[in-house]
């Protein structure tokens, strides 16, 4: 969750949900059910050890619910999760947090897709510059 968008809610998400058994179970299920998507959606590199080396970026948080007992419900739709290498994921979040148009003027889905395109373009230009 981009810090600039969610404020205090992002703290519980980062410190609790992403470390919860529910998230780890949901994450494993996503990789098991999507074997054709074991590549980073930013740099497009295939990842043979996807479960270990890729993170999942949330396009939408509607399936993430904090329960009254402090637990979590991990019911994200498969299409709301995008696989990314940790560095690519960090670059997407940094762009979403630091670009005012992406941070405030776009839906999270639109901001994510635009950030991915910008990061991908930058990576291509860096690789092509070698």
mmCIF file of C-alpha atoms in Angstrom:
data_model
loop_
_atom_site.group_PDB
_atom_site.id
_atom_site.type_symbol
_atom_site.label_atom_id
_atom_site.label_comp_id
_atom_site.label_asym_id
_atom_site.label_seq_id
_atom_site.Cartn_x
_atom_site.Cartn_y
_atom_site.Cartn_z
ATOM 1 C CA UNK A 1 0.000 0.000 0.000
ATOM 2 C CA UNK A 2 1.509 3.288 -1.010
ATOM 3 C CA UNK A 3 2.131 5.330 2.108
ATOM 4 C CA UNK A 4 0.943 8.561 0.551
ATOM 5 C CA UNK A 5 -2.452 7.148 -0.294
ATOM 6 C CA UNK A 6 -3.506 5.313 2.834
ATOM 7 C CA UNK A 7 -2.020 7.065 5.837
ATOM 8 C CA UNK A 8 -2.526 5.203 9.076
ATOM 9 C CA UNK A 9 -4.282 2.238 7.435
ATOM 10 C CA UNK A 10 -1.072 1.380 5.615
ATOM 11 C CA UNK A 11 0.734 0.809 8.916
ATOM 12 C CA UNK A 12 -1.537 -2.084 9.938
ATOM 13 C CA UNK A 13 -1.414 -3.427 6.389
ATOM 14 C CA UNK A 14 2.404 -3.426 6.265
ATOM 15 C CA UNK A 15 3.113 -4.500 9.854
ATOM 16 C CA UNK A 16 0.287 -6.981 10.318
ATOM 17 C CA UNK A 17 -1.432 -8.123 7.143
ATOM 18 C CA UNK A 18 1.681 -8.746 5.012
ATOM 19 C CA UNK A 19 3.085 -10.872 7.855
ATOM 20 C CA UNK A 20 -0.145 -12.759 8.543
ATOM 21 C CA UNK A 21 -0.788 -16.428 7.894
ATOM 22 C CA UNK A 22 -3.819 -15.394 5.830
ATOM 23 C CA UNK A 23 -1.692 -13.342 3.416
ATOM 24 C CA UNK A 24 0.976 -16.035 3.082
ATOM 25 C CA UNK A 25 -1.703 -18.641 2.357
ATOM 26 C CA UNK A 26 -3.383 -16.337 -0.191
ATOM 27 C CA UNK A 27 -0.041 -15.514 -1.806
ATOM 28 C CA UNK A 28 0.901 -19.210 -2.153
ATOM 29 C CA UNK A 29 -2.521 -19.974 -3.639
ATOM 30 C CA UNK A 30 -2.078 -17.175 -6.197
ATOM 31 C CA UNK A 31 1.234 -18.630 -7.424
ATOM 32 C CA UNK A 32 -0.218 -22.165 -7.499
ATOM 33 C CA UNK A 33 -3.276 -21.061 -9.483
ATOM 34 C CA UNK A 34 -1.390 -18.790 -11.908
ATOM 35 C CA UNK A 35 1.597 -20.789 -13.188
ATOM 36 C CA UNK A 36 1.466 -18.937 -16.516
ATOM 37 C CA UNK A 37 2.091 -15.614 -14.731
ATOM 38 C CA UNK A 38 5.429 -16.404 -13.101
ATOM 39 C CA UNK A 39 7.154 -13.363 -14.553
ATOM 40 C CA UNK A 40 7.577 -9.831 -13.300
ATOM 41 C CA UNK A 41 4.905 -7.626 -14.867
ATOM 42 C CA UNK A 42 7.363 -4.707 -14.867
ATOM 43 C CA UNK A 43 10.616 -6.033 -16.343
ATOM 44 C CA UNK A 44 8.934 -9.060 -17.984
ATOM 45 C CA UNK A 45 11.648 -11.489 -16.848
ATOM 46 C CA UNK A 46 10.421 -15.045 -16.258
ATOM 47 C CA UNK A 47 11.083 -16.256 -12.738
ATOM 48 C CA UNK A 48 11.465 -20.031 -12.301
ATOM 49 C CA UNK A 49 11.408 -19.629 -8.509
ATOM 50 C CA UNK A 50 8.489 -17.211 -8.523
ATOM 51 C CA UNK A 51 7.126 -18.096 -5.073
ATOM 52 C CA UNK A 52 10.465 -17.208 -3.530
ATOM 53 C CA UNK A 53 11.565 -14.323 -5.719
ATOM 54 C CA UNK A 54 8.451 -12.394 -6.711
ATOM 55 C CA UNK A 55 6.212 -10.182 -4.617
ATOM 56 C CA UNK A 56 2.553 -9.479 -5.324
ATOM 57 C CA UNK A 57 1.412 -5.889 -5.771
ATOM 58 C CA UNK A 58 -2.189 -5.060 -4.865
ATOM 59 C CA UNK A 59 -4.111 -3.158 -7.537
ATOM 60 C CA UNK A 60 -7.135 -3.170 -5.273
ATOM 61 C CA UNK A 61 -7.569 -3.803 -1.554
ATOM 62 C CA UNK A 62 -11.258 -4.702 -1.541
ATOM 63 C CA UNK A 63 -10.507 -8.299 -0.578
ATOM 64 C CA UNK A 64 -8.335 -7.287 2.388
ATOM 65 C CA UNK A 65 -10.365 -6.938 5.558
ATOM 66 C CA UNK A 66 -9.199 -6.497 9.129
ATOM 67 C CA UNK A 67 -11.545 -8.427 11.401
ATOM 68 C CA UNK A 68 -12.827 -7.230 14.770
ATOM 69 C CA UNK A 69 -10.728 -9.872 16.547
ATOM 70 C CA UNK A 70 -7.576 -8.389 14.964
ATOM 71 C CA UNK A 71 -7.251 -11.134 12.372
ATOM 72 C CA UNK A 72 -7.396 -10.674 8.619
ATOM 73 C CA UNK A 73 -9.504 -11.892 5.728
ATOM 74 C CA UNK A 74 -7.411 -12.394 2.579
ATOM 75 C CA UNK A 75 -9.930 -12.590 -0.234
ATOM 76 C CA UNK A 76 -8.233 -10.630 -3.022
ATOM 77 C CA UNK A 77 -9.237 -11.507 -6.567
ATOM 78 C CA UNK A 78 -6.426 -13.031 -8.643
ATOM 79 C CA UNK A 79 -6.631 -10.176 -11.158
ATOM 80 C CA UNK A 80 -6.040 -7.626 -8.360
ATOM 81 C CA UNK A 81 -2.551 -9.020 -7.681
ATOM 82 C CA UNK A 82 0.452 -8.437 -9.950
ATOM 83 C CA UNK A 83 3.786 -10.290 -9.633
ATOM 84 C CA UNK A 84 6.905 -8.103 -9.409
ATOM 85 C CA UNK A 85 10.545 -8.467 -8.478
ATOM 86 C CA UNK A 86 11.221 -6.660 -5.185
ATOM 87 C CA UNK A 87 13.228 -3.896 -6.910
ATOM 88 C CA UNK A 88 10.579 -3.384 -9.599
ATOM 89 C CA UNK A 89 7.901 -3.335 -6.880
ATOM 90 C CA UNK A 90 9.818 -0.724 -4.891
ATOM 91 C CA UNK A 91 10.286 1.459 -7.995
ATOM 92 C CA UNK A 92 6.563 1.296 -8.790
ATOM 93 C CA UNK A 93 5.664 2.301 -5.228
ATOM 94 C CA UNK A 94 8.219 5.119 -5.155
ATOM 95 C CA UNK A 95 6.816 6.524 -8.376
ATOM 96 C CA UNK A 96 3.239 6.221 -7.131
ATOM 97 C CA UNK A 97 4.168 7.947 -3.862
ATOM 98 C CA UNK A 98 6.249 10.738 -5.389
ATOM 99 C CA UNK A 99 4.316 11.624 -8.540
ATOM 100 C CA UNK A 100 1.458 13.935 -7.547
ATOM 101 C CA UNK A 101 -0.686 12.987 -10.544
ATOM 102 C CA UNK A 102 -0.389 9.297 -9.726
ATOM 103 C CA UNK A 103 -0.757 9.809 -5.999
ATOM 104 C CA UNK A 104 -3.846 11.988 -5.960
ATOM 105 C CA UNK A 105 -5.485 12.185 -9.369
ATOM 106 C CA UNK A 106 -5.767 8.564 -10.423
ATOM 107 C CA UNK A 107 -7.500 5.438 -9.229
ATOM 108 C CA UNK A 108 -5.102 2.940 -7.695
ATOM 109 C CA UNK A 109 -5.487 0.650 -10.706
ATOM 110 C CA UNK A 110 -4.790 3.437 -13.185
ATOM 111 C CA UNK A 111 -1.882 4.747 -11.081
ATOM 112 C CA UNK A 112 -0.386 1.249 -10.885
ATOM 113 C CA UNK A 113 -0.622 0.647 -14.627
ATOM 114 C CA UNK A 114 0.862 4.055 -15.463
ATOM 115 C CA UNK A 115 3.671 3.574 -12.921
ATOM 116 C CA UNK A 116 4.476 0.131 -14.367
ATOM 117 C CA UNK A 117 4.672 1.603 -17.880
ATOM 118 C CA UNK A 118 6.963 4.430 -16.708
ATOM 119 C CA UNK A 119 9.276 2.127 -14.753
ATOM 120 C CA UNK A 120 9.405 -0.353 -17.648
ATOM 121 C CA UNK A 121 10.320 2.462 -20.039
ATOM 122 C CA UNK A 122 13.089 3.680 -17.726
ATOM 123 C CA UNK A 123 14.482 0.179 -17.329
ATOM 124 C CA UNK A 124 14.523 -0.308 -21.107
ATOM 125 C CA UNK A 125 16.366 2.950 -21.638
ATOM 126 C CA UNK A 126 18.944 1.999 -18.976
ATOM 127 C CA UNK A 127 19.478 -1.453 -20.465
ATOM 128 C CA UNK A 128 19.621 -0.034 -23.990
ATOM 129 C CA UNK A 129 22.212 2.538 -22.877
ATOM 130 C CA UNK A 130 24.810 -0.161 -22.116
#
